[in-house]
Coordinates of C-alpha atoms in Angstrom, one line a residue:
M18 CA 22.1 36.8 -47.0
S19 CA 18.9 35.7 -48.5
G20 CA 16.5 36.7 -51.3
S21 CA 13.3 35.8 -52.9
A22 CA 12.2 36.2 -56.8
S23 CA 9.0 37.0 -58.0
Q24 CA 7.4 33.7 -59.3
L25 CA 6.8 33.4 -63.0
P26 CA 4.5 30.7 -64.6
V27 CA 6.5 27.4 -64.5
P28 CA 4.7 24.2 -65.4
P29 CA 4.9 21.7 -62.4
W30 CA 6.8 18.6 -62.2
Q31 CA 4.9 15.7 -63.5
P32 CA 5.1 12.9 -61.0
V33 CA 5.2 9.5 -62.8
A34 CA 5.6 6.0 -62.0
P35 CA 9.2 5.2 -62.4
D36 CA 8.5 2.6 -65.2
D37 CA 6.7 5.3 -67.1
A38 CA 10.0 7.4 -67.1
G39 CA 12.1 4.4 -68.2
F40 CA 13.1 2.9 -64.9
A41 CA 12.4 -0.7 -63.4
P42 CA 9.3 -0.7 -61.2
G43 CA 10.0 -0.5 -57.5
L44 CA 12.5 2.4 -57.6
E45 CA 11.3 3.9 -54.4
R46 CA 11.2 0.5 -52.6
K47 CA 14.7 -0.1 -53.6
L48 CA 15.9 3.2 -52.2
A49 CA 14.0 2.7 -49.0
A50 CA 15.7 -0.7 -48.8
G51 CA 19.1 0.7 -49.1
I52 CA 18.4 3.1 -46.4
E53 CA 17.0 0.6 -44.2
S54 CA 19.8 -1.7 -44.5
G55 CA 22.4 1.2 -43.5
L56 CA 24.1 1.2 -47.0
L57 CA 22.6 4.7 -47.7
R58 CA 23.3 6.8 -44.7
G59 CA 22.6 10.4 -44.0
L60 CA 20.3 11.2 -46.6
H61 CA 18.1 14.1 -46.4
A62 CA 16.6 14.1 -50.0
V63 CA 16.5 12.2 -53.2
L64 CA 14.9 13.3 -56.5
V65 CA 15.2 11.8 -59.8
A66 CA 13.8 13.3 -63.1
R67 CA 13.9 12.7 -66.8
G68 CA 12.8 15.9 -68.5
D69 CA 9.7 17.1 -66.6
R70 CA 8.9 13.8 -65.3
L71 CA 9.6 13.4 -61.7
A72 CA 10.2 9.6 -61.2
L73 CA 11.3 9.7 -57.5
E74 CA 11.0 12.1 -54.7
R75 CA 12.0 11.3 -51.1
Y76 CA 12.7 13.2 -48.0
D77 CA 13.9 12.3 -44.6
T78 CA 14.8 13.6 -41.1
G79 CA 18.2 14.1 -40.0
P80 CA 20.8 16.4 -38.2
D81 CA 22.0 19.4 -40.5
E82 CA 24.1 22.3 -40.4
L83 CA 24.0 25.9 -42.1
W84 CA 27.2 26.7 -43.5
G85 CA 29.3 24.7 -40.8
R86 CA 26.9 25.7 -37.9
P87 CA 24.8 22.9 -36.4
V88 CA 21.2 23.4 -36.5
G89 CA 20.1 19.9 -34.9
P90 CA 17.4 17.3 -36.5
V91 CA 15.5 18.8 -39.4
S92 CA 12.5 17.1 -41.0
F93 CA 13.0 17.8 -44.8
G94 CA 10.3 18.3 -47.4
P95 CA 9.8 20.1 -50.6
D96 CA 9.8 23.5 -49.2
S97 CA 13.0 23.0 -47.2
L98 CA 16.3 25.0 -48.1
H99 CA 19.5 23.0 -47.9
D100 CA 23.1 23.9 -48.1
L101 CA 24.6 23.0 -51.4
R102 CA 28.0 23.6 -50.3
S103 CA 30.4 23.2 -53.4
V104 CA 27.5 22.6 -55.9
T105 CA 27.3 26.2 -55.5
K106 CA 30.5 26.4 -57.7
S107 CA 28.7 24.9 -60.6
I108 CA 26.0 27.2 -60.4
V109 CA 28.5 30.2 -60.2
G110 CA 29.8 28.7 -63.5
L111 CA 26.5 29.1 -65.2
L112 CA 26.1 32.6 -63.8
Y113 CA 29.7 33.4 -65.4
G114 CA 28.3 32.1 -68.7
I115 CA 25.1 34.3 -68.5
A116 CA 27.4 37.3 -67.7
L117 CA 29.6 36.4 -70.5
D118 CA 26.8 36.1 -72.9
R119 CA 25.7 39.7 -71.9
G120 CA 29.2 41.0 -72.4
L121 CA 29.5 42.0 -68.8
V122 CA 32.7 40.1 -67.9
P123 CA 36.0 39.1 -69.8
P124 CA 36.2 35.9 -71.7
P125 CA 37.9 32.8 -70.3
E126 CA 41.2 33.4 -72.4
A127 CA 41.6 37.0 -70.8
P128 CA 44.4 37.6 -68.3
L129 CA 43.1 37.2 -64.8
L130 CA 45.2 39.8 -63.3
A131 CA 44.2 42.4 -65.5
A132 CA 40.6 41.9 -64.5
V133 CA 41.7 42.7 -60.9
P134 CA 44.3 45.6 -61.5
E135 CA 44.4 46.5 -58.0
Y136 CA 47.3 43.9 -57.4
P137 CA 50.1 45.1 -59.6
D138 CA 52.7 43.5 -57.3
L139 CA 51.1 40.2 -58.2
A140 CA 50.8 41.0 -61.8
A141 CA 54.7 41.8 -61.8
D142 CA 55.3 38.2 -61.3
P143 CA 56.0 36.7 -64.7
L144 CA 54.3 33.2 -64.0
R145 CA 51.3 34.8 -62.3
A146 CA 50.9 37.2 -65.1
R147 CA 50.1 34.1 -67.5
L148 CA 47.0 33.3 -65.4
T149 CA 43.8 33.5 -67.2
I150 CA 40.2 33.3 -66.1
G151 CA 39.9 30.0 -67.8
H152 CA 42.5 28.7 -65.4
A153 CA 40.4 29.8 -62.5
L154 CA 37.1 28.3 -64.1
T155 CA 39.0 24.9 -64.5
M156 CA 40.9 25.1 -61.3
T157 CA 44.3 25.0 -62.9
L158 CA 45.8 28.1 -61.6
G159 CA 48.7 26.1 -60.2
L160 CA 48.7 28.0 -56.9
E161 CA 48.9 26.1 -53.5
W162 CA 45.5 25.3 -51.9
D163 CA 44.4 22.8 -49.4
E164 CA 40.9 21.8 -49.0
A165 CA 41.9 18.2 -48.0
R166 CA 41.6 19.2 -44.3
P167 CA 38.2 19.3 -42.6
Y168 CA 36.2 22.5 -43.0
T169 CA 36.3 23.0 -39.2
D170 CA 40.1 23.2 -39.5
P171 CA 41.1 27.1 -39.7
A172 CA 44.0 25.9 -41.8
N173 CA 41.7 24.6 -44.6
S174 CA 42.3 27.1 -47.2
E175 CA 38.7 27.9 -47.9
I176 CA 38.2 28.8 -44.1
A177 CA 41.6 30.8 -44.1
M178 CA 40.2 32.9 -47.2
E179 CA 36.8 33.4 -45.6
Q180 CA 38.7 35.0 -42.5
A181 CA 41.3 37.0 -44.7
A182 CA 41.0 40.7 -45.0
D183 CA 41.0 40.4 -48.8
R184 CA 39.9 37.2 -50.3
C185 CA 40.9 37.7 -53.7
R186 CA 44.4 38.7 -52.7
F187 CA 44.6 35.6 -50.4
A188 CA 43.7 33.3 -53.3
L189 CA 46.0 35.1 -55.9
D190 CA 48.9 35.2 -53.5
R191 CA 49.3 31.5 -52.9
P192 CA 52.8 29.9 -53.7
V193 CA 53.1 28.8 -57.2
V194 CA 53.6 25.0 -57.3
A195 CA 52.7 24.2 -61.0
E196 CA 52.8 25.7 -64.4
P197 CA 49.2 27.4 -65.0
G198 CA 47.0 25.1 -66.9
R199 CA 48.9 22.0 -66.2
R200 CA 47.6 20.7 -62.8
W201 CA 44.2 20.5 -61.4
I202 CA 44.0 21.6 -57.7
Y203 CA 40.6 21.8 -56.0
S204 CA 40.3 25.3 -54.8
G205 CA 37.4 27.6 -53.5
G206 CA 39.6 30.4 -54.2
C207 CA 39.2 30.0 -57.8
T208 CA 35.5 30.2 -57.5
A209 CA 35.8 33.3 -55.1
L210 CA 37.8 35.0 -57.9
I211 CA 34.9 33.9 -60.6
G212 CA 32.2 35.3 -58.2
A213 CA 34.2 38.5 -57.7
L214 CA 34.4 39.1 -61.5
I215 CA 30.7 38.6 -61.8
A216 CA 29.9 41.0 -59.1
R217 CA 32.4 43.5 -60.7
G218 CA 31.2 43.2 -64.2
T219 CA 27.5 43.1 -63.5
G220 CA 27.7 45.9 -60.7
R221 CA 25.5 43.6 -58.5
S222 CA 26.0 41.2 -55.6
L223 CA 26.3 37.5 -56.6
P224 CA 22.8 36.9 -55.0
D225 CA 21.2 39.8 -56.8
F226 CA 22.6 38.7 -60.2
A227 CA 21.6 35.2 -59.8
R228 CA 18.1 36.2 -58.8
E229 CA 17.5 38.3 -62.1
A230 CA 19.6 36.1 -64.5
L231 CA 18.8 32.6 -63.2
F232 CA 16.4 32.1 -60.5
E233 CA 13.6 34.2 -61.8
P234 CA 13.5 32.7 -65.3
L235 CA 13.3 29.2 -63.7
G236 CA 10.7 30.1 -61.3
I237 CA 12.7 29.7 -58.0
T238 CA 11.3 31.7 -55.5
N239 CA 13.1 31.1 -52.4
F240 CA 16.9 31.0 -51.8
A241 CA 19.6 32.0 -49.2
W242 CA 23.3 32.7 -49.9
S243 CA 25.7 32.5 -46.9
A244 CA 28.2 35.3 -46.7
G245 CA 31.6 35.8 -45.0
R246 CA 32.4 38.4 -42.4
D247 CA 33.0 40.9 -45.1
G248 CA 29.3 40.5 -46.3
V249 CA 30.3 39.0 -49.5
A250 CA 28.4 35.9 -50.6
S251 CA 30.5 32.9 -50.6
A252 CA 30.8 31.7 -54.3
A253 CA 32.6 28.5 -53.2
S254 CA 30.0 27.0 -50.9
G255 CA 27.3 29.4 -49.7
L256 CA 24.0 29.0 -51.7
R257 CA 21.0 27.2 -50.2
L258 CA 18.2 25.9 -52.5
R259 CA 15.3 23.5 -52.3
A260 CA 15.8 20.3 -53.7
R261 CA 13.3 20.9 -56.5
D262 CA 14.9 24.0 -57.3
L263 CA 18.4 22.5 -57.8
L264 CA 16.6 19.9 -60.1
R265 CA 15.3 22.7 -62.1
I266 CA 18.8 24.1 -62.7
G267 CA 19.9 20.6 -63.8
T268 CA 17.2 20.5 -66.2
L269 CA 18.1 23.7 -67.8
V270 CA 21.6 22.4 -68.3
L271 CA 20.0 19.3 -69.9
G272 CA 17.8 21.5 -72.0
Q273 CA 21.0 23.1 -73.4
G274 CA 20.5 26.4 -71.6
A275 CA 16.8 27.1 -72.5
V276 CA 13.5 26.7 -70.7
R277 CA 10.1 26.9 -72.5
G278 CA 11.7 28.4 -75.3
Q279 CA 13.5 31.2 -73.3
R280 CA 17.4 31.3 -73.7
I281 CA 19.0 31.6 -70.3
V282 CA 22.6 30.5 -70.8
S283 CA 24.1 29.9 -74.2
Q284 CA 24.6 26.5 -75.6
Q285 CA 28.0 27.2 -76.5
W286 CA 29.0 28.1 -72.7
L287 CA 27.4 24.9 -71.7
Q288 CA 29.4 22.8 -74.2
A289 CA 32.5 24.3 -73.1
S290 CA 31.8 23.9 -69.5
L291 CA 30.9 20.2 -69.8
T292 CA 34.0 19.6 -72.0
P293 CA 36.9 17.9 -70.1
A294 CA 39.7 20.3 -69.4
V295 CA 41.9 18.6 -67.0
A296 CA 42.2 15.3 -65.3
T297 CA 41.4 15.3 -61.5
G298 CA 43.6 12.4 -60.7
D299 CA 41.0 10.1 -59.4
G300 CA 39.5 8.8 -62.6
L301 CA 37.3 12.0 -63.4
H302 CA 37.9 15.0 -65.3
Y303 CA 36.9 18.8 -64.9
G304 CA 35.4 21.2 -66.9
R305 CA 34.5 24.8 -66.1
L306 CA 33.3 24.2 -62.5
W307 CA 31.7 20.8 -63.3
F308 CA 33.1 17.3 -62.5
L309 CA 32.8 15.0 -65.4
G310 CA 32.9 11.2 -66.0
T311 CA 31.2 8.3 -67.7
A312 CA 28.9 5.5 -66.5
S313 CA 27.4 2.4 -67.6
A314 CA 23.9 1.0 -67.2
P315 CA 22.0 -2.1 -68.6
A316 CA 20.2 0.0 -71.0
F317 CA 23.4 1.6 -72.4
S318 CA 25.4 -0.2 -75.2
D319 CA 28.5 2.1 -74.2
P320 CA 29.2 4.4 -71.2
R321 CA 27.3 7.4 -71.3
P322 CA 29.0 10.8 -70.1
W323 CA 27.8 12.5 -67.0
A324 CA 28.4 16.0 -65.3
A325 CA 27.9 16.9 -61.7
G326 CA 28.3 19.3 -59.0
F327 CA 29.7 17.9 -55.8
G328 CA 29.3 19.3 -52.4
N329 CA 30.6 18.4 -48.9
G330 CA 28.4 16.2 -46.8
G331 CA 26.7 14.4 -49.7
Q332 CA 25.2 17.2 -51.8
R333 CA 25.1 16.2 -55.4
L334 CA 23.6 17.3 -58.6
W335 CA 24.1 14.4 -61.2
L336 CA 23.2 15.1 -64.9
M337 CA 23.4 12.6 -67.9
P338 CA 22.4 14.4 -70.9
D339 CA 22.1 11.4 -73.2
A340 CA 19.4 10.0 -71.1
D341 CA 17.9 13.4 -70.1
L342 CA 18.5 12.4 -66.6
A343 CA 18.9 14.6 -63.4
V344 CA 19.4 13.5 -59.8
V345 CA 19.6 15.5 -56.7
T346 CA 20.8 14.1 -53.3
F347 CA 20.9 16.3 -50.1
A348 CA 22.7 14.7 -47.1
G349 CA 24.1 15.6 -43.8
S350 CA 27.5 13.7 -43.5
Y351 CA 29.5 17.0 -43.5
N352 CA 33.4 16.4 -43.2
A353 CA 32.8 12.6 -43.0
P354 CA 35.6 10.9 -45.1
D355 CA 33.0 8.5 -46.4
A356 CA 30.5 11.1 -47.4
W357 CA 30.8 10.5 -51.0
M358 CA 29.5 6.8 -50.6
S359 CA 25.9 7.3 -50.1
P360 CA 25.3 9.6 -53.1
T361 CA 27.5 7.7 -55.3
R362 CA 25.5 4.4 -54.5
V363 CA 22.1 6.4 -55.2
W364 CA 23.5 7.2 -58.7
R365 CA 25.1 4.0 -59.7
E366 CA 23.0 1.2 -57.6
I367 CA 19.7 3.0 -57.6
V368 CA 19.4 5.1 -60.4
L369 CA 21.6 3.8 -63.2
A370 CA 21.2 0.1 -62.3
N371 CA 17.5 0.5 -62.6
L372 CA 17.5 2.4 -65.8
E373 CA 15.7 0.4 -68.5
R374 CA 15.3 2.8 -71.3
P375 CA 18.0 5.2 -72.2

């Protein structure tokens, strides 16, 4: 499933020398040295921006996939679409916030099963009846879900959901393993449910609503959204964007939901989304479809909070609001156990370690 948006006047990125954006000189050289040494492997794109200042933009060539289907080596550039994988989830969170601002979807505290009344048998379970939309937004439904397996394994819960006759029933009918709201369990099923509520409330497909509500106001003119065999766009992992366009979404969040004076998503929604709701168990926290943490840099007197969308293979959108900093990485290390290493090193050892002015 693909789409295009009519282009609106959008000021271009302003390429600047790294030191003009508060970084130590030689940022590009340090990134190149990391790639040449083999410490930064599999990268397809790295972009670093502060506000509208683009301090670094690099593209490389490497093998890639389209939602799990190998497409061979690709020479990436500014116009290349790339799988976001689970960074899609964070963007779906923004779309839910926009729909909520418009009064088209129930609030997070609303009962989840009341919003999908076609499953009365599930609603009859007293524990499931306590599930709220907020539990889905924070991945605290307390239902069994296994995405620790490779996404090539049909037993992976997201893959099994995509093969199911009814993805919402599949997600809601998993065995109960924890009290709602008490335990974080990473789940593409949660985002599938949120995507279904957006489509139901807006009366449009997820890509159509995204085009009008988010992409067009940001001047995003090209995207694709992979769909399951039922034709429904995957809210968990299906979006494809250009690196600069993902960066635009990041700067929208940094701008507290407005761009060029135009309000796109409410500041209230963003504040709630970037507020820790539950610990993930590995030193991070989770908000409403965003990973949250803190980081230090030589320019900081205290650790600064960050938010991020994480995607299989090394896809990242890192945001540090206090430093007006947005970083995008695209990579092709799909299903690799160490896929997190390169984007994390870019963030910590290239970007933050060379930030001289907060």
